[in-house]
Tab-separated table of C-alpha atoms in Angstrom:
chain	number	residue	atom	x	y	z
A	5	MET	CA	122.692	-5.290	116.665
A	6	THR	CA	125.339	-7.664	116.806
A	7	ASP	CA	128.738	-7.355	118.322
A	8	PRO	CA	131.104	-7.092	114.837
A	9	GLN	CA	128.346	-4.611	113.743
A	10	LEU	CA	128.925	-2.776	117.578
A	11	TYR	CA	132.658	-3.048	117.347
A	12	GLU	CA	132.224	-1.414	113.818
A	13	LYS	CA	130.470	1.352	114.667
A	14	ALA	CA	133.085	1.997	117.543
A	15	ALA	CA	136.143	1.629	115.240
A	16	ASP	CA	134.286	4.261	112.831
A	17	CYS	CA	133.774	6.860	116.160
A	18	PHE	CA	137.591	5.983	116.915
A	19	ARG	CA	138.779	6.427	113.140
A	20	ARG	CA	137.160	9.759	113.203
A	21	ALA	CA	138.734	11.190	116.760
A	22	GLY	CA	141.789	9.957	115.174
A	23	LEU	CA	142.503	7.353	117.575
A	24	ALA	CA	143.976	4.768	114.939
A	25	LEU	CA	144.861	2.108	117.394
A	26	ASP	CA	142.020	1.835	118.812
A	27	ALA	CA	140.108	1.963	115.994
A	28	ALA	CA	142.065	-1.142	114.268
A	29	ARG	CA	141.242	-2.942	117.249
A	30	CYS	CA	137.956	-2.337	117.026
A	31	TYR	CA	138.308	-3.081	113.197
A	32	ARG	CA	139.798	-6.042	114.196
A	33	LEU	CA	137.361	-7.403	116.439
A	34	ALA	CA	134.537	-7.065	114.108
A	35	GLY	CA	136.096	-8.803	111.530
A	36	ALA	CA	136.562	-5.901	108.907
A	37	TYR	CA	140.317	-6.810	108.845
A	38	ARG	CA	140.640	-5.056	105.101
A	39	ARG	CA	140.289	-1.292	107.436
A	40	ALA	CA	141.706	-2.992	110.159
A	41	GLY	CA	144.784	-3.059	108.200
A	42	GLU	CA	144.387	0.324	106.750
A	43	GLN	CA	144.284	1.639	110.299
A	44	TYR	CA	147.573	-0.178	111.595
A	45	ALA	CA	149.535	0.867	108.549
A	46	ALA	CA	148.202	4.140	109.163
A	47	ILE	CA	150.245	4.324	112.549
A	48	GLY	CA	153.488	2.302	111.327
A	49	GLU	CA	152.527	-1.144	112.794
A	50	TYR	CA	153.265	-2.502	109.680
A	51	ARG	CA	153.140	-6.394	111.321
A	52	GLU	CA	149.868	-6.006	112.326
A	53	ALA	CA	148.668	-4.323	108.962
A	54	ALA	CA	149.934	-7.679	107.382
A	55	LEU	CA	148.289	-9.826	110.027
A	56	ASP	CA	144.762	-8.249	108.488
A	57	TYR	CA	145.494	-7.724	105.073
A	58	GLU	CA	146.473	-11.908	105.275
A	59	ARG	CA	143.120	-11.980	106.820
A	60	SER	CA	141.273	-10.005	103.813
A	61	ASN	CA	142.930	-12.092	100.837
A	62	GLN	CA	145.401	-9.153	100.255
A	63	ALA	CA	148.311	-11.372	100.805
A	64	ASP	CA	150.553	-10.002	98.155
A	65	LEU	CA	149.764	-6.224	100.101
A	66	ALA	CA	150.547	-8.169	103.608
A	67	ALA	CA	154.017	-9.508	102.173
A	68	TRP	CA	154.904	-5.673	100.514
A	69	LEU	CA	154.642	-4.222	103.964
A	70	LEU	CA	156.664	-6.878	105.476
A	71	ALA	CA	159.607	-6.385	102.827
A	72	HIS	CA	159.386	-3.036	102.285
A	73	ARG	CA	157.849	-1.679	105.661
A	74	ALA	CA	158.831	-3.822	108.327
A	75	GLY	CA	162.009	-4.891	107.043
A	76	ASP	CA	161.328	-8.192	107.708
A	77	PRO	CA	162.278	-10.150	104.007
A	78	ALA	CA	161.740	-13.501	105.824
A	79	ALA	CA	158.110	-12.961	107.243
A	80	ALA	CA	157.359	-11.792	103.732
A	81	ARG	CA	158.666	-14.835	102.156
A	82	ALA	CA	157.129	-17.092	104.123
A	83	LEU	CA	153.730	-14.838	103.752
A	84	ILE	CA	154.627	-15.200	99.545
A	85	ALA	CA	154.678	-19.363	100.066
A	86	ARG	CA	151.794	-19.679	101.501
A	87	ASN	CA	149.884	-17.596	99.314
A	88	THR	CA	151.374	-18.952	95.900
A	89	SER	CA	149.848	-20.811	93.608
A	90	ARG	CA	152.329	-24.356	92.681
A	91	GLU	CA	150.852	-24.390	89.063
A	92	ALA	CA	151.273	-20.771	88.311
A	93	GLY	CA	153.978	-19.495	90.172
A	94	PRO	CA	154.543	-16.029	92.177
A	95	THR	CA	152.320	-13.188	90.747
A	96	LEU	CA	153.842	-10.132	90.146
A	97	HIS	CA	153.137	-8.371	93.195
A	98	GLN	CA	154.379	-11.550	94.787
A	99	ARG	CA	157.645	-10.954	92.372
A	100	LEU	CA	157.975	-7.146	93.605
A	101	ALA	CA	157.755	-8.275	97.044
A	102	LEU	CA	160.464	-10.888	96.604
A	103	ALA	CA	162.959	-8.264	94.760
A	104	ARG	CA	162.363	-6.048	98.019
A	105	CYS	CA	163.369	-9.129	100.178
A	106	ALA	CA	166.487	-9.720	97.945
A	107	ILE	CA	167.608	-6.224	98.407
A	108	GLY	CA	166.440	-6.173	101.325
A	109	ASP	CA	169.249	-9.372	102.038
A	110	GLY	CA	171.796	-7.387	100.266
A	111	ALA	CA	171.085	-8.455	96.437
A	112	PRO	CA	172.911	-6.151	94.329
A	113	ALA	CA	170.583	-3.308	92.284
A	114	GLU	CA	170.956	-5.578	88.839
A	115	THR	CA	168.496	-8.126	90.194
A	116	ILE	CA	165.358	-6.074	89.806
A	117	PRO	CA	165.405	-5.195	86.018
A	118	PRO	CA	163.712	-8.545	85.159
A	119	VAL	CA	160.384	-7.450	87.248
A	120	ILE	CA	160.680	-3.987	86.225
A	121	ASP	CA	160.474	-4.773	83.042
A	122	ASP	CA	157.492	-6.864	83.593
A	123	VAL	CA	156.113	-4.405	85.449
A	124	CYS	CA	156.387	-1.574	82.642
A	125	ALA	CA	154.855	-4.203	79.939
A	126	GLU	CA	151.699	-4.760	81.770
A	127	LEU	CA	151.589	-1.108	82.428
A	128	SER	CA	151.927	-0.335	79.006
A	129	ASP	CA	149.251	-2.286	78.242
A	130	GLN	CA	146.142	-0.286	77.459
A	131	ASP	CA	143.839	-2.914	77.419
A	132	ALA	CA	144.914	-4.151	81.457
A	133	LEU	CA	143.059	-3.018	84.600
A	134	TYR	CA	145.213	-0.501	86.205
A	135	ASP	CA	146.665	-1.800	89.409
A	136	ARG	CA	148.244	1.316	91.298
A	137	PHE	CA	150.102	-0.890	93.696
A	138	LEU	CA	151.999	-2.295	90.635
A	139	GLU	CA	153.392	1.069	89.986
A	140	GLU	CA	153.523	2.143	93.391
A	141	TRP	CA	155.489	-0.674	94.703
A	142	ALA	CA	157.672	-0.908	91.239
A	143	VAL	CA	158.731	2.750	91.822
A	144	ALA	CA	159.984	1.856	95.820
A	145	LEU	CA	161.566	-0.941	94.410
A	146	ALA	CA	163.896	1.522	92.066
A	147	GLU	CA	163.339	4.412	93.998
A	148	HIS	CA	165.122	2.842	97.369
A	149	LEU	CA	167.734	1.529	94.829
A	150	ARG	CA	168.484	5.194	93.728
A	151	ARG	CA	167.886	3.402	90.584
A	152	TYR	CA	166.032	6.516	88.769
A	153	ASP	CA	166.285	4.859	85.401
A	154	GLN	CA	164.277	2.576	86.499
A	155	VAL	CA	161.909	4.573	87.801
A	156	ALA	CA	161.437	6.906	84.816
A	157	LEU	CA	160.681	3.232	82.954
A	158	VAL	CA	157.785	2.435	85.190
A	159	TYR	CA	156.176	6.023	84.744
A	160	ALA	CA	156.924	5.941	80.830
A	161	ALA	CA	154.914	2.734	80.637
A	162	SER	CA	152.033	3.917	82.793
A	163	VAL	CA	152.236	6.990	80.258
A	164	ARG	CA	151.971	4.937	77.283
A	165	GLY	CA	149.392	2.848	78.980
A	166	ARG	CA	147.153	6.166	79.296
A	167	ARG	CA	146.754	5.135	82.975
A	168	HIS	CA	144.612	8.192	84.622
A	169	GLY	CA	147.046	10.983	86.353
A	170	ALA	CA	150.413	8.903	85.206
A	171	ALA	CA	152.055	12.240	83.609
A	172	THR	CA	151.531	13.914	86.650
A	173	ARG	CA	152.560	11.456	89.372
A	174	TRP	CA	155.796	11.099	87.080
A	175	ALA	CA	156.515	14.856	87.122
A	176	GLN	CA	155.534	15.157	90.813
A	177	TRP	CA	158.267	12.460	91.317
A	178	ALA	CA	160.405	14.416	89.207
A	179	LEU	CA	160.482	17.339	91.417
A	180	ARG	CA	160.460	15.695	94.751
A	181	VAL	CA	163.440	13.712	94.109
A	182	LEU	CA	165.385	14.945	91.216
A	183	GLY	CA	164.267	18.717	91.994
A	184	THR	CA	163.784	19.336	88.934
A	185	GLU	CA	160.723	19.758	86.361
A	186	LEU	CA	159.211	17.206	83.796
A	187	ILE	CA	157.866	18.253	80.780
A	188	ILE	CA	155.526	15.459	79.171
A	189	PRO	CA	154.459	16.185	75.688
A	190	ALA	CA	150.351	16.960	75.728
A	191	GLY	CA	148.142	14.350	74.723
A	192	THR	CA	149.549	11.243	77.095
A	193	GLU	CA	146.742	11.521	79.558
A	194	PRO	CA	144.323	8.615	79.404
A	195	VAL	CA	140.727	9.761	78.162
A	196	ARG	CA	139.428	6.632	80.928
A	197	GLN	CA	139.796	6.785	84.387
A	198	PRO	CA	140.686	3.604	86.180
A	199	ALA	CA	138.164	1.027	87.287
């Protein structure tokens, strides 16, 4: 066995034992950066998680963690700048992270609807592949601002796009945050499972 394989086996053992920090360190030494990032994120070490997510080519997730969880808009913007195509511009994920950065820097809540509108367009497109991060991050952004109207728009778009479990997630959110039961008409759940 090579050293990376041994480190990964050790990390698996630490993870099963509930020792996430030791697991994360071993996954990192094994070069299993995504798994290291998951372990660091699970224990609230968001800067370390972001480092490993970037190493595993998940820079958008790293930027979101820095902006939303670590409260470090400057680091998130720098990471996005390093990982954005000049020709194509920021991705929708990056735009959500940048919106979270702007809010973290004190921008008014009115700055988020354009990115939420674009997320809703993507989620409501039944032909687009489902991306759980778009829904999750848009909801987190709107919820952070207490813009529950925007949260409802995101979930409604997911329901229109026939995203698996969207109606259930919306109902659970309404019960948890608003303390009210939400009834969504039958027949809105998708027939196809997420990819």
